């Protein structure tokens, strides 16, 4: 260890949130770092590396083709660009200004999430269907027109959306591709193949979230022609027609020539990320996923048990539901008045502690906290449990071990 972070005064924290870019995303394994170091030590043709990595990812997912991106958000942006511009380099060169192009992406109103900015960044205009909690299939059909580039879908939405299978069927009947944000859909690992089997045209996955790849990695997989468009728009195109590796595409009439550096050029993927993502994905698909789930459940239970006897606190383990969430969490409801503390106070207290602990505040608005155990290292669940118990008792840590009347905990 060089002690670089120390020299910067940046202290590591305990991640009880799960995958989060703002917390550093991932702690890649030694084998991932080794693959990155190997790639870092040489020069390669990036299009060759991408093609080889893409072929392996396609085989793993059951898709026609795949491409390594620098994250799922980048994947969504590239997917939109591919669906809008297709194989036309002149259109690629115009993005993100898609005026006059087939530039609309249809999306459930109930699936609008902050990451859909990625579609808009590519030049897409979003066309909403349905309402927050209900959408009918005919609404999708009615929204598709000659300006439609794609239909977007978010795998883990809680909205009462049209089922993905039906979305694919309706879109394909109209000759329109479907882009899926699957950032939160893996685990379970089986979803990777399921989405290809369903015929989703482009699936975006984050490499830094569950796969254990570098933070700035992810992948897209799906239809070969769309992945080709992604490659053309993402790769550095400081090339000449006379020597371009894509010359066969010109010869067979697929493209008129190389585009210039496109909107994807700013979404650069280093060879280190390609290598790291691939090493991580190989390891991920081979993992003992049942053992992971069991370990996460035990860690969540440790946290819930430590809080069970605290008056004004109700803690329980919520199992993976396989729909919105493929992993267990500990959810902790607070009687804020009784505790004299808000959920946000607890988040702030643990963040300010030593070691600093990051807690999931997604449900703090309804006086609840979540501990997602998936990115805790061995033993950290006990540190989180003790810190939470201390903060919620508002007393010294030794009080965490005293006994309380159990019925008090059902506040
Ligand atoms: C995290 C996330 C993304 C972005 O993933 P990155 O790999 O960090 O770019 C996109 N969509 C959803 C739903 C996410 O949770």
PDB file of C-alpha atoms and ligand atoms in Angstrom, residues 21 71-73 113 115 154 181 183-184 206 209, ligand 1:
ATOM      1  CA  UNK A  21     -21.210   5.337  -7.257  1.00  0.00           C
ATOM      2  CA  UNK A  71     -21.084   2.148 -16.710  1.00  0.00           C
ATOM      3  CA  UNK A  72     -24.771   1.465 -17.171  1.00  0.00           C
ATOM      4  CA  UNK A  73     -25.676   5.139 -17.535  1.00  0.00           C
ATOM      5  CA  UNK A 113     -35.946   7.802 -13.008  1.00  0.00           C
ATOM      6  CA  UNK A 115     -30.882   8.002 -14.958  1.00  0.00           C
ATOM      7  CA  UNK A 154     -36.626  -0.159 -16.165  1.00  0.00           C
ATOM      8  CA  UNK A 181     -32.010  -0.568 -17.760  1.00  0.00           C
ATOM      9  CA  UNK A 183     -28.653  -2.037 -13.431  1.00  0.00           C
ATOM     10  CA  UNK A 184     -30.572  -3.388 -10.463  1.00  0.00           C
ATOM     11  CA  UNK A 206     -23.501  -1.799 -14.424  1.00  0.00           C
ATOM     12  CA  UNK A 209     -22.507  -2.434  -8.831  1.00  0.00           C
TER      13      UNK A 209
HETATM   14  C1  LIG B   1     -26.694   2.882 -10.877  1.00  0.00           C
HETATM   15  C2  LIG B   1     -27.747   2.910 -11.884  1.00  0.00           C
HETATM   16  C3  LIG B   1     -27.448   3.286 -13.203  1.00  0.00           C
HETATM   17  C4  LIG B   1     -26.075   3.735 -13.613  1.00  0.00           C
HETATM   18  O1  LIG B   1     -25.099   2.728 -13.463  1.00  0.00           O
HETATM   19  P1  LIG B   1     -23.563   3.125 -13.587  1.00  0.00           P
HETATM   20  O2  LIG B   1     -22.878   1.847 -13.888  1.00  0.00           O
HETATM   21  O3  LIG B   1     -23.177   3.705 -12.281  1.00  0.00           O
HETATM   22  O4  LIG B   1     -23.443   4.124 -14.690  1.00  0.00           O
HETATM   23  C5  LIG B   1     -28.469   3.295 -14.113  1.00  0.00           C
HETATM   24  N1  LIG B   1     -29.726   2.931 -13.770  1.00  0.00           N
HETATM   25  C6  LIG B   1     -30.051   2.556 -12.519  1.00  0.00           C
HETATM   26  C7  LIG B   1     -31.445   2.153 -12.204  1.00  0.00           C
HETATM   27  C8  LIG B   1     -29.072   2.539 -11.530  1.00  0.00           C
HETATM   28  O5  LIG B   1     -29.391   2.171 -10.283  1.00  0.00           O
END
